[in-house]
Coordinates of C-alpha atoms in Angstrom, one line a residue:
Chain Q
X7 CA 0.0 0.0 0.0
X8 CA 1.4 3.6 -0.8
X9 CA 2.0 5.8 2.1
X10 CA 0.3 9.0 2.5
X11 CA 2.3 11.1 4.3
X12 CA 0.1 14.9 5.1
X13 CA 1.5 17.5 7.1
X14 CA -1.4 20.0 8.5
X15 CA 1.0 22.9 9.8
X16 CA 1.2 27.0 9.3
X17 CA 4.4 28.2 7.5
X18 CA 5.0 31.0 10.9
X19 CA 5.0 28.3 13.2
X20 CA 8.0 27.0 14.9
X21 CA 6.1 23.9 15.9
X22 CA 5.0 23.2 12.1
X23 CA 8.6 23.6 11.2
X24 CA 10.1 20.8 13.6
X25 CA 8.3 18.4 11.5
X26 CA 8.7 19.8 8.6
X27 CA 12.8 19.7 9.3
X28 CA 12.3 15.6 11.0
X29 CA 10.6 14.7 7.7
X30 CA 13.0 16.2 5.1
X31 CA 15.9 14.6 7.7
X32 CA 14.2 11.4 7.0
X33 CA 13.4 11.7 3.4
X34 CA 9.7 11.3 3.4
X35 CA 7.5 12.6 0.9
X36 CA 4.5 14.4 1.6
X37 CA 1.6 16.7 1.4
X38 CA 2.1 20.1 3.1
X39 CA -1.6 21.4 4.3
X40 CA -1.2 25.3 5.3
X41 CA -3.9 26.6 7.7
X42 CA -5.2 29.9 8.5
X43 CA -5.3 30.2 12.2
X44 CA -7.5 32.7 12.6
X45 CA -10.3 30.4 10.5
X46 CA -9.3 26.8 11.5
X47 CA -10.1 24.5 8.5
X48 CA -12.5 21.3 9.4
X49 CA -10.0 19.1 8.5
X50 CA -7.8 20.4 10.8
X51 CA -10.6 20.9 13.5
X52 CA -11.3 16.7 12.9
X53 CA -7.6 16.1 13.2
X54 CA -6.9 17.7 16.7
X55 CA -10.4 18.0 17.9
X56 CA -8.7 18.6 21.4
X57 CA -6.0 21.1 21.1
X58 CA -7.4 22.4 17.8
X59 CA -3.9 23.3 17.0
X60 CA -1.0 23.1 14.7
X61 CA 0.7 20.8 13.6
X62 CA -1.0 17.5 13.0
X63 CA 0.7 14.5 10.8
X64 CA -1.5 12.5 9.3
X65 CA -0.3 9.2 8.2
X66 CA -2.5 6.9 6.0
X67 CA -5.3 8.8 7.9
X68 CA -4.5 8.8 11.6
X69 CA -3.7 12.1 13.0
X70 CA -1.1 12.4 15.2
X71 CA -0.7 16.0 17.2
X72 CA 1.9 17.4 19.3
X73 CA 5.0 18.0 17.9
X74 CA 7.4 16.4 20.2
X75 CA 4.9 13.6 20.0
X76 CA 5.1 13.7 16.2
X77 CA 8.9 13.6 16.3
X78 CA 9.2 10.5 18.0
X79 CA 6.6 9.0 16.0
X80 CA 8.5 9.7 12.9
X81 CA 11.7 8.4 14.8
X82 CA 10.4 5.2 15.2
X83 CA 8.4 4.9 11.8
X84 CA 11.2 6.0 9.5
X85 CA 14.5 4.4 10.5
X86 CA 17.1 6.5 8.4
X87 CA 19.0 8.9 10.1
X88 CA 18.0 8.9 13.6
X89 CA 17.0 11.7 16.1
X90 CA 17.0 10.6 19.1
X91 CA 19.9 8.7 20.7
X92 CA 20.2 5.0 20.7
X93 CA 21.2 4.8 24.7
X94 CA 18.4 4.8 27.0
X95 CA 20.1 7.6 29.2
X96 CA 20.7 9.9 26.4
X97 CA 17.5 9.1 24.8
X98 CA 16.6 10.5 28.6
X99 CA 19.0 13.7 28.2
X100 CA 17.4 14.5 25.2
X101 CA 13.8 14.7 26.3
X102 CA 14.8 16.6 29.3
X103 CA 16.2 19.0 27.5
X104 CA 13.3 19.2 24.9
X105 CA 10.7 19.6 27.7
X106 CA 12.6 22.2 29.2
X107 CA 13.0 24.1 26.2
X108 CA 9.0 23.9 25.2
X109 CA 8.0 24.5 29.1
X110 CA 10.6 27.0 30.6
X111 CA 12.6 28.4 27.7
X112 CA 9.4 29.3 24.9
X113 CA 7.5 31.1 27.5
X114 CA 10.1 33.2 28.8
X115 CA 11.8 34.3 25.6
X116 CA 8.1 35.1 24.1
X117 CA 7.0 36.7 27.6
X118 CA 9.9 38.8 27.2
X119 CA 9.1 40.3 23.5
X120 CA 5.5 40.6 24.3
X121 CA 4.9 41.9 27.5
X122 CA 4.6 45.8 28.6
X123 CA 7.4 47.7 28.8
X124 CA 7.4 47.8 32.5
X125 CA 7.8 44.2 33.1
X126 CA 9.8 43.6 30.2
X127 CA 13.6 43.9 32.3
X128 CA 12.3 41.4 34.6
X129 CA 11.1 38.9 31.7
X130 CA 14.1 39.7 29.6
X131 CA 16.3 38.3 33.0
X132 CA 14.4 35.2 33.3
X133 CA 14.8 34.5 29.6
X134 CA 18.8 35.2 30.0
X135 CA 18.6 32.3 32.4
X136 CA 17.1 29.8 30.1
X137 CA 19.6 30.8 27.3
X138 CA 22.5 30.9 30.0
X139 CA 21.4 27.0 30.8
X140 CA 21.2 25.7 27.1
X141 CA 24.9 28.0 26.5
X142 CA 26.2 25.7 29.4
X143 CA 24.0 22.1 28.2
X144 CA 25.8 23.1 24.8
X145 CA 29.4 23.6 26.1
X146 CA 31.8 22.5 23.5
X147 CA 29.2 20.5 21.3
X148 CA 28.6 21.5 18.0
X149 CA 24.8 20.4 18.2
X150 CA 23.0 19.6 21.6
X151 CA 23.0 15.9 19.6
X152 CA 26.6 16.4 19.4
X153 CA 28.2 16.2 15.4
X154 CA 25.1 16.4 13.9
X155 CA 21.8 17.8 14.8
X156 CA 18.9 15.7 17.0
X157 CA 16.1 16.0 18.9
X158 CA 17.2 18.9 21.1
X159 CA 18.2 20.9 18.5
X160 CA 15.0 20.6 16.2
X161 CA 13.1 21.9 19.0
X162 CA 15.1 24.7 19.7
X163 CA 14.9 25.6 16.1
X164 CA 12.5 28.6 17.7
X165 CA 15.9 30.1 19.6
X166 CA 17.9 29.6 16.3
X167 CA 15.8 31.4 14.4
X168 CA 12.5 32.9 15.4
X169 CA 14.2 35.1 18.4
X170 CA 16.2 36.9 15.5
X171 CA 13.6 38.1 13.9
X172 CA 11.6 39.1 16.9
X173 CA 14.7 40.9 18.4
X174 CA 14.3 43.1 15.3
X175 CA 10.7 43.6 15.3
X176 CA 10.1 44.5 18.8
X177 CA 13.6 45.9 19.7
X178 CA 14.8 43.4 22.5
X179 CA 18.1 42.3 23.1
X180 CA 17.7 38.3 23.6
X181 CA 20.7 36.1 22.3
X182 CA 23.5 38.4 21.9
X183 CA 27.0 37.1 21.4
X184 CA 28.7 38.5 24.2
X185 CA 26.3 36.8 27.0
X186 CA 26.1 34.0 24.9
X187 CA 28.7 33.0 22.3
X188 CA 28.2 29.4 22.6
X189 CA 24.8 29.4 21.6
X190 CA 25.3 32.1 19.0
X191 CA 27.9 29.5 17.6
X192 CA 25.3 26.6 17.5
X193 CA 22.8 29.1 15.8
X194 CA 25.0 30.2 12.9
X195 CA 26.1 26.3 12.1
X196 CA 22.5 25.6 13.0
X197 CA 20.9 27.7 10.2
X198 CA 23.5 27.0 8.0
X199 CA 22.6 23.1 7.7
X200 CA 20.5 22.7 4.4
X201 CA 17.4 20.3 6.0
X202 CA 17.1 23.7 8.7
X203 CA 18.2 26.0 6.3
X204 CA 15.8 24.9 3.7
X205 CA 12.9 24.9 6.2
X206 CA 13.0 28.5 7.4
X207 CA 10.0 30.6 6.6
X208 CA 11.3 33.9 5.0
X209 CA 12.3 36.5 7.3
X210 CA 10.8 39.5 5.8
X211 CA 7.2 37.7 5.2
X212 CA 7.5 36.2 9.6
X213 CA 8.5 40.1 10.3
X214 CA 6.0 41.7 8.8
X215 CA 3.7 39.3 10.3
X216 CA 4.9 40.2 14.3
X217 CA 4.9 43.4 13.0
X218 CA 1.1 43.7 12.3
X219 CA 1.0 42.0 15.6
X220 CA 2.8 44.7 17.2
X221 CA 0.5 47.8 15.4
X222 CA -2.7 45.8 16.4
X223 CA -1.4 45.4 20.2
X224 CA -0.6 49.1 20.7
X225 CA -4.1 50.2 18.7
X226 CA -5.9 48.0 21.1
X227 CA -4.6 50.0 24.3
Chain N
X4 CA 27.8 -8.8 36.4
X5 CA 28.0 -5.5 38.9
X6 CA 25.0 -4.6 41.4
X7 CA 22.8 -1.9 39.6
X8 CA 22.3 0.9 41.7
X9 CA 18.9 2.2 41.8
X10 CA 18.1 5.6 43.7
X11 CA 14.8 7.4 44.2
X12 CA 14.9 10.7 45.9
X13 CA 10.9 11.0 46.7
X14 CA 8.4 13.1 48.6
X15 CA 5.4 11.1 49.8
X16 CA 2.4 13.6 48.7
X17 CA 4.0 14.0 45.3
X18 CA 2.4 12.3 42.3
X19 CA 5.0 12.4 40.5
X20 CA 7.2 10.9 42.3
X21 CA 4.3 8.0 42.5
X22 CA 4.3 7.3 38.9
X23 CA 8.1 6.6 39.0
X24 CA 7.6 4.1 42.6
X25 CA 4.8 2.3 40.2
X26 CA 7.2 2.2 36.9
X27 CA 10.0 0.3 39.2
X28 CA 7.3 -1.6 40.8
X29 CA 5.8 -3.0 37.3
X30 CA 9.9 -3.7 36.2
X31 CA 10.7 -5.3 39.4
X32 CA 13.6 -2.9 40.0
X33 CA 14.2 -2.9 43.4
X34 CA 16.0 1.0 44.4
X35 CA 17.1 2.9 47.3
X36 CA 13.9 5.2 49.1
X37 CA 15.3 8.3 50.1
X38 CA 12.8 11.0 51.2
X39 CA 13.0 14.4 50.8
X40 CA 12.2 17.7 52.8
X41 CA 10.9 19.4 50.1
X42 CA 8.9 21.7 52.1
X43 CA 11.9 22.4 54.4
X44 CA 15.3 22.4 53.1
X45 CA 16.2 19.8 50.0
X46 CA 19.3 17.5 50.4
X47 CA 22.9 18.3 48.8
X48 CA 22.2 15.1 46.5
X49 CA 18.9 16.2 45.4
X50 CA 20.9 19.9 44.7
X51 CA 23.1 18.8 42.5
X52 CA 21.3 15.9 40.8
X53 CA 18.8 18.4 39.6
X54 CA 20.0 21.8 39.8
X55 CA 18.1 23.2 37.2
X56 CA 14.7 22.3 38.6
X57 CA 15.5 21.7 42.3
X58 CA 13.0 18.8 42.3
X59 CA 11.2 15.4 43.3
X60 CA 11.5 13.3 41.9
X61 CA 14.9 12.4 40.5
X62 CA 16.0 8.7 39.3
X63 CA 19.6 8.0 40.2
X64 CA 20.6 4.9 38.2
X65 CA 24.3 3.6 39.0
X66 CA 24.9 7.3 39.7
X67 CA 23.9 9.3 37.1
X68 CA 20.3 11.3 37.5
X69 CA 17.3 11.3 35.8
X70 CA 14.9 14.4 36.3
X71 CA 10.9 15.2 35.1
X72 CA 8.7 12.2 36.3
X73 CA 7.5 11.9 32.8
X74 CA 11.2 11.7 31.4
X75 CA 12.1 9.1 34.1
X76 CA 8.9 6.8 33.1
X77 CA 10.4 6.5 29.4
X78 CA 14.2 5.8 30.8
X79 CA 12.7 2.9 33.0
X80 CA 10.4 1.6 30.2
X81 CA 13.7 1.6 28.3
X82 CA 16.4 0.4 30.6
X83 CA 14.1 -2.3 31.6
X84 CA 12.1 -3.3 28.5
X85 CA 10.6 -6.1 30.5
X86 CA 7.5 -6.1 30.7
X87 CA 6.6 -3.3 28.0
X88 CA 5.0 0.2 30.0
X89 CA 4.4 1.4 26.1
X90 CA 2.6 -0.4 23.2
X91 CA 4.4 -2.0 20.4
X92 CA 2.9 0.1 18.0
X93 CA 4.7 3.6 16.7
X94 CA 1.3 5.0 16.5
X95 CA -0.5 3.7 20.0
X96 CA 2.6 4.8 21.6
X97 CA 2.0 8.3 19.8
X98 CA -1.6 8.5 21.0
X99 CA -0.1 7.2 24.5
X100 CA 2.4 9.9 24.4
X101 CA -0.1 12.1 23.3
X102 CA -2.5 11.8 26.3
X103 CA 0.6 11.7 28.9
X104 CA 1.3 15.5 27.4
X105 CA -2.4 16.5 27.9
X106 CA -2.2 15.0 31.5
X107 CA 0.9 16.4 32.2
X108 CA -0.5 20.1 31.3
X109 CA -3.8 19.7 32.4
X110 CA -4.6 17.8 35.6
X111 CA -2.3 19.0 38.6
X112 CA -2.7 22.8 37.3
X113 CA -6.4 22.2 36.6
X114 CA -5.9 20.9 40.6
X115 CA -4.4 23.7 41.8
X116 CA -7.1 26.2 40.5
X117 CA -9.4 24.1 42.8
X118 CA -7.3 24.2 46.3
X119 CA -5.5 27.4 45.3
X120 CA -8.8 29.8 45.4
X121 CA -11.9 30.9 46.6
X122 CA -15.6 32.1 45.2
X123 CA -16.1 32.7 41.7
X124 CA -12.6 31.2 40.6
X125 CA -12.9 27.8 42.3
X126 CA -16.3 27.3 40.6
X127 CA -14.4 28.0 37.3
X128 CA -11.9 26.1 38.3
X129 CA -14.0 23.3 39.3
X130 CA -16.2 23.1 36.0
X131 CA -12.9 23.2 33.9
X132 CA -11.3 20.5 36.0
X133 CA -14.7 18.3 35.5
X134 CA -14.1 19.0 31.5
X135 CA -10.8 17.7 31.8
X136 CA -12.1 14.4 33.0
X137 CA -14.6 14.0 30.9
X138 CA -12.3 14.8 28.1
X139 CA -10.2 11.7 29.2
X140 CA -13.1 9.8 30.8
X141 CA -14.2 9.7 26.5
X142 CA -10.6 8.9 25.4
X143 CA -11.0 5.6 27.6
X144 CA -13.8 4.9 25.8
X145 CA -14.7 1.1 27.4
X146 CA -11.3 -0.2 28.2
X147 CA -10.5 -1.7 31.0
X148 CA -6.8 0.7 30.8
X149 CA -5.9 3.9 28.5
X150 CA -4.1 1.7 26.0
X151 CA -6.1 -1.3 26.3
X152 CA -6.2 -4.5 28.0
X153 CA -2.7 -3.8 29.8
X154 CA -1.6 -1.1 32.3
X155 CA 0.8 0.9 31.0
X156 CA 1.9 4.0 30.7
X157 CA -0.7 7.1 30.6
X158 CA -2.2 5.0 33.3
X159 CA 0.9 5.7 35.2
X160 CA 1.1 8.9 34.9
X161 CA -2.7 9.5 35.4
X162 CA -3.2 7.2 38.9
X163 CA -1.1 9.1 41.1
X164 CA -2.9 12.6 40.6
X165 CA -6.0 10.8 41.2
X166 CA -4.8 11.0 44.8
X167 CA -4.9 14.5 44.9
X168 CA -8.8 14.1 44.0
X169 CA -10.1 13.8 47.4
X170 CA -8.7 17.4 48.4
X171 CA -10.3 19.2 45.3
X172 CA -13.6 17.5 46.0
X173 CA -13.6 18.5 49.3
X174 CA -12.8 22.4 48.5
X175 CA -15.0 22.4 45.3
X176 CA -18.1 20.9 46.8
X177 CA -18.3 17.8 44.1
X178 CA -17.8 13.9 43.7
X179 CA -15.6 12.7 40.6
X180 CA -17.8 9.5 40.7
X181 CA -21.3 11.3 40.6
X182 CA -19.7 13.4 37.3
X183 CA -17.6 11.0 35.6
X184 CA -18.6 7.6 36.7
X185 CA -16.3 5.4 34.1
X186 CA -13.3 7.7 35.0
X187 CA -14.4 6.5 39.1
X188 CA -14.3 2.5 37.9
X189 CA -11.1 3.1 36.0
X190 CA -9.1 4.1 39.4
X191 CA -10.5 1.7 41.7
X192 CA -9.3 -0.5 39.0
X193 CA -5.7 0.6 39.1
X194 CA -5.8 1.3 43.0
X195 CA -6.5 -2.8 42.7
X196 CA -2.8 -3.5 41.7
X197 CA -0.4 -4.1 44.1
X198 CA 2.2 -1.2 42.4
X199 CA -0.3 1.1 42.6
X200 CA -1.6 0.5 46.0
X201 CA 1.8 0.1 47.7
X202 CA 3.3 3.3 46.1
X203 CA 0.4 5.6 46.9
X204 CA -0.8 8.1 50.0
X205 CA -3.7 7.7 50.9
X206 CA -6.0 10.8 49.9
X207 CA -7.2 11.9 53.5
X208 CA -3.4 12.2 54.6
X209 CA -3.1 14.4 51.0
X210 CA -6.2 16.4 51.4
X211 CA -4.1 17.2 55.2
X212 CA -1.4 18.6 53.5
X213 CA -3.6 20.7 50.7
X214 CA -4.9 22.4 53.8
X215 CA -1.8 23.3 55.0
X216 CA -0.2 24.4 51.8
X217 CA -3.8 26.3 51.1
X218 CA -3.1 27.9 54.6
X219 CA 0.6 28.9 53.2
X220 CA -0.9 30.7 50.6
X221 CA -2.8 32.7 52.4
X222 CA -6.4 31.3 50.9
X223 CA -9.1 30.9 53.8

């Protein structure tokens, strides 16, 4: 039976991109379904009915959501070039580090370009601490999945690229080299790998998309 | 072949450090109990085996530390394959991963919006939680166990919270089994195995300690 392979994603979102970049790593075809967020399509409504969110992979027809989730899924479905480590402890390393990337790191570095002005030294110091923890997970790694990139680093594909752009846009200083040269390091070999680099949404259209975000948060105040 | 050495560094009333006492107890592992005031002041080893989070519980396997209850389930599921917490599968273990995510986000904080307010916001709090239940009380569908006929994992991870219950019953003025009645036969079903039963507080001594930690907040 031929495989359908369907990726129901949205071409600004971080999230949609890990898949996108685990898929390409893998060499698996498929269909790329790109949703409007602000007008969820049934099919993507069907496909997540819970979180109602992107991204979903559907594979001959059964959704799977979460994209951590879906990574390991299409770790263990397609064998070729591995994400996640073979040994269990790494394996364990590596899902740490994940989590703590989606729960602690995401929220802070977002909180920090988003939030009012007064609270945004605070927020901008609790995301230095995230960033100062990954800098010091990295050491002298080239990837967090050491030669070549894994599991770790496809998740943090929103500190390699997405923090850029928003530095610009909103005028915060996030992942600067002289705090943290490590990580800047892993970023610039990071976006210069072709699966990553070939899976980037363009930085003009994702800037000009936080910045309508921006003019529609300081009309509505 | 050396002794494996197998630490737990624990807190009684913590669910999460139930789900990893259940996980060794399903492998057979047997470990080191080591208890932790987490309340009071945390132990060097607990420190430095998890200084990012500071927190229950941590897995020390022959040394080397495991942190996130969640994270720790997986290592044991794969250090000791036998018998399987997951299924074979790729996509039942997705939709089990799947549903140990949505637990993971929803039912402790859902909880604490129970225990951790008053008036308006507990009843909130209270319908939401009851939502939550259902949502999973549908996802079990009529199997005897999340992923089937077996226990395994996202019955793990769900059992211990479920000792937490008691406490946001008491404070939001309901009963689990009157709303979600299948949900109510699914734990005394799991409270029926010896790992569960052995690893778990007993919900009057947790509902004790909710009304203390209520009391540290300041919430009367």
């Amino acid at each position: 039976m031929a495989e359908e392979v369907k990726l129901i994603g949205m071409w600004g979102s971080p999230f949609s991109r890990r898949v996108e970049i685990a898929l390409k790593l893998k060499g698996v075809q498929y269909e790329y379904i790109d949703v409007d967020l602000t007008n969820k399509s049934p099919l993507l409504l069907k496909s997540n009915p819970v979180h109602k969110k992107v991204p979903v992979l559907l594979h001959n027809g059964k959704p799977i959501a979460e994209s951590l989730v879906i990574l390991e899924y299409i770790d263990e479905t397609w064998k070729a070039n591995p994400i996640l480590p073979q040994h269990p402890y790494d394996r364990a390393m590596a899902r740490f580090w994940a989590k703590y990337i989606d729960e602690k790191c995401l929220p802070a570095l977002w909180n920090a370009c988003w939030c009012e002005k007064k609270d945004r030294e605070k927020a901008v110091e609790e995301g230095n601490v995230c960033l100062k923890t990954l800098e010091n997970e990295l050491k002298d790694k080239k990837f967090f999945g050491g030669e070549s990139i894994g599991f770790v680093d496809i998740a943090a594909n929103f500190i390699g690229f997405w923090v850029g752009v928003l530095e610009d846009v909103v005028g915060v200083e996030l992942l600067t080299i002289d705090k943290f040269p490590i990580l800047c390091k892993w970023r610039d070999e990071y976006v210069g790998c072709s699966v990553i680099k070939e899976n980037l949404p363009s930085k003009e259209k994702l800037g000009a998309y936080f910045r309508t975000r921006v003019e529609s948060a300081s009309q509505s105040k | 072949m050396s002794k494996e050495e197998v630490v737990l560094l624990d807190f009684w009333a913590s669910p999460f450090c139930g789900r990893v006492k259940i996980a060794l107890a399903e492998k057979g592992v047997e470990y080191e109990h080591r208890e932790e005031d987490v309340l009071g002041s945390k132990s060097e080893l607990l420190l430095n085996s998890n200084p990012i989070h500071k927190k229950v519980p941590v897995l020390l396997h022959n040394g080397k530390p495991v942190c996130e209850s969640t994270v720790i389930v997986n290592y044991i599921d794969e250090a000791w394959p036998s018998p399987p917490l997951l299924p074979t599968c790729p996509y039942e273990r997705a939709r089990a991963r799947f549903w140990g995510d949505f637990i993971d986000k929803k039912i402790f904080e859902g909880g604490a919006k129970i225990w951790g307010s008053k008036g308006e916001a507990l009843e909130v709090g209270k319908k939401d939680f009851i939502e939550i239940l259902k949502q999973l009380e549908g996802t079990l569908g009529e199997k005897d166990f999340f992923c089937g006929d077996n226990f395994g994992f996202v019955d793990i991870l769900l059992i211990p919270l479920t000792t937490w219950f008691y406490a946001y019953e008491k404070f939001g003025g309901f009963k689990v089994e009157d709303e979600c009645p299948k949900f109510s036969v699914w734990v005394k079903r799991c409270m029926q195995r010896e790992s569960v039963a052995k690893a778990l507080p007993e919900p009057e001594k947790v509902y004790e300690a909710v009304v203390m930690l209520r009391k540290m907040n300041g919430i009367e």
